[in-house]
mmCIF file of C-alpha atoms in Angstrom:
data_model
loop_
_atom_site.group_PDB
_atom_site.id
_atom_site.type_symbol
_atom_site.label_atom_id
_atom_site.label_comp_id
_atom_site.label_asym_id
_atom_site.label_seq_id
_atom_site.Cartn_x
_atom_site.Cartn_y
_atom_site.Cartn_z
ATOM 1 C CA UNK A 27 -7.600 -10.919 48.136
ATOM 2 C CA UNK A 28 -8.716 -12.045 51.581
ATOM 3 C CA UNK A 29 -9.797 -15.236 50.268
ATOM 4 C CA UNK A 30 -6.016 -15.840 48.699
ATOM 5 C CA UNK A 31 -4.458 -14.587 51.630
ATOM 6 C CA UNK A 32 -6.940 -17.664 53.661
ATOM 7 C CA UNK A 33 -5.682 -19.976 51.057
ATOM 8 C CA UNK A 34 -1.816 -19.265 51.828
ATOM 9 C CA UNK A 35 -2.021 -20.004 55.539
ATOM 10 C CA UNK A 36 -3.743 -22.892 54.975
ATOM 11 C CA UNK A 37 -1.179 -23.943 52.202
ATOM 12 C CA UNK A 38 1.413 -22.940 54.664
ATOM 13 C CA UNK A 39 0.136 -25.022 57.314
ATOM 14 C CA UNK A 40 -0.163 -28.482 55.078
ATOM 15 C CA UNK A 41 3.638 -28.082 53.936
ATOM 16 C CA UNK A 42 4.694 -27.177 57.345
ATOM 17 C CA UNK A 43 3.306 -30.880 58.362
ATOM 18 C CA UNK A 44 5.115 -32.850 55.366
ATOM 19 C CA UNK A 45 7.812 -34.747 56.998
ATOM 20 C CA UNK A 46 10.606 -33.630 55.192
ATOM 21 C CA UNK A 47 14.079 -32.646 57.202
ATOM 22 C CA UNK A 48 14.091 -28.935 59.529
ATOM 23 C CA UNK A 49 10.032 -28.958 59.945
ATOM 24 C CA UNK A 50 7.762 -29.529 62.184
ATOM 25 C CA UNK A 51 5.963 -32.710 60.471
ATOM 26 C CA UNK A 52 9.347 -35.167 60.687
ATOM 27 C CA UNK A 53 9.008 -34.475 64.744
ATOM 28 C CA UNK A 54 4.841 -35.282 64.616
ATOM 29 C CA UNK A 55 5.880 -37.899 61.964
ATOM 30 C CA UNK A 56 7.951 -40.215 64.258
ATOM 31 C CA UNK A 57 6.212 -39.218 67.506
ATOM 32 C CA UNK A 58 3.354 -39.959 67.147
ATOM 33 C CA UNK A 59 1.252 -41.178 63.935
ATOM 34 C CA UNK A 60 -1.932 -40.681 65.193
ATOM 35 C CA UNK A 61 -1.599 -37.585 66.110
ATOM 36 C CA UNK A 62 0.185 -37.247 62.577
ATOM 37 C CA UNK A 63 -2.715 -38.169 60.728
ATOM 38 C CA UNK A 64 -5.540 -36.228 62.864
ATOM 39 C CA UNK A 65 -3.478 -32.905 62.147
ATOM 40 C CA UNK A 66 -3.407 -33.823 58.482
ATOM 41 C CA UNK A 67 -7.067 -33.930 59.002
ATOM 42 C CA UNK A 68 -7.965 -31.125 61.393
ATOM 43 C CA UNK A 69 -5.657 -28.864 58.863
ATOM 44 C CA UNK A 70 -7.727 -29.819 55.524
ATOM 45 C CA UNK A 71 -11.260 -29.907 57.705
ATOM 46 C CA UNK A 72 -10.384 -26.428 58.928
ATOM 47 C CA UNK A 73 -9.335 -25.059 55.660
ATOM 48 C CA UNK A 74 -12.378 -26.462 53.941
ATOM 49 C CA UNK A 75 -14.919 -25.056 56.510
ATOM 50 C CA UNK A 76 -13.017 -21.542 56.496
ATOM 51 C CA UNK A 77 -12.999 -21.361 52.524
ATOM 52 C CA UNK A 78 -16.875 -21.901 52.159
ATOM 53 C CA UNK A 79 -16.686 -18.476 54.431
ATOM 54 C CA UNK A 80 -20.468 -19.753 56.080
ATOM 55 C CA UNK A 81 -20.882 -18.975 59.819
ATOM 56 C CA UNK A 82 -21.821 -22.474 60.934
ATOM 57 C CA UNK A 83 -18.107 -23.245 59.138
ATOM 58 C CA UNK A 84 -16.632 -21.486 61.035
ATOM 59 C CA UNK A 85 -18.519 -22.501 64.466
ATOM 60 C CA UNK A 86 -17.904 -26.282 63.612
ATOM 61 C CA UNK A 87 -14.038 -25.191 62.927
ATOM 62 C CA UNK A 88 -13.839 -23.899 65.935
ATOM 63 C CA UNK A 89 -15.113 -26.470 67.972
ATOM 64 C CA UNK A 90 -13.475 -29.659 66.156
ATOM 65 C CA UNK A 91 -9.885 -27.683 66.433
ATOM 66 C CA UNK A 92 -11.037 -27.067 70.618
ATOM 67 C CA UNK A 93 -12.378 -30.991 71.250
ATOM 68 C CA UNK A 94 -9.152 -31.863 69.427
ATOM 69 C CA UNK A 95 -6.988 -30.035 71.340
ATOM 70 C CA UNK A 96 -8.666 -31.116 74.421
ATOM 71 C CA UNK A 97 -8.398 -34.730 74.041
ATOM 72 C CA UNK A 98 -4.661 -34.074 73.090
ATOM 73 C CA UNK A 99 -4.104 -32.183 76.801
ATOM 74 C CA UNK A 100 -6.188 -34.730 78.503
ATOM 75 C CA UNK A 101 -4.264 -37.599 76.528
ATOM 76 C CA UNK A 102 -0.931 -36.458 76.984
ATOM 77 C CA UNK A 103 -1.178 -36.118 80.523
ATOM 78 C CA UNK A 104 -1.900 -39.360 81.502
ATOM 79 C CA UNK A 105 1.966 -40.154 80.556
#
């Protein structure tokens, strides 16, 4: 059950980025489509590391989804 459970937030999060109307994927969508596409990424790199339930998985997970959100801060600030 823990493993379904896994698979529904990671389901969750992939239709939460589809740009369709009221979510948050239109806003990513149009702002930026880098950004767009890396989430797409990160999301399906994350969920594929986390399913395989292996301890290095879920080191490299974490430290893909920090790096990434480091460059993002670092990136966004130079506006």
């Amino acid at each position: 059950t823990v493993i379904l459970t896994g698979m529904a937030v990671y389901i969750m999060a992939f239709c939460s980025l589809l740009p369709v109307p009221y979510l948050e994927g239109l806003q990513i969508y149009f702002g930026s489509y880098k950004l767009y596409l890396v989430t797409i990424l990160i999301v399906f790199l994350v969920a594929a590391l986390l399913v395989t339930q292996t301890t290095a998985g879920l080191i490299i997970a974490i430290v893909a989804a920090s790096l990434s959100g480091i460059f993002f801060m670092l990136k966004s600030s130079e506006k």
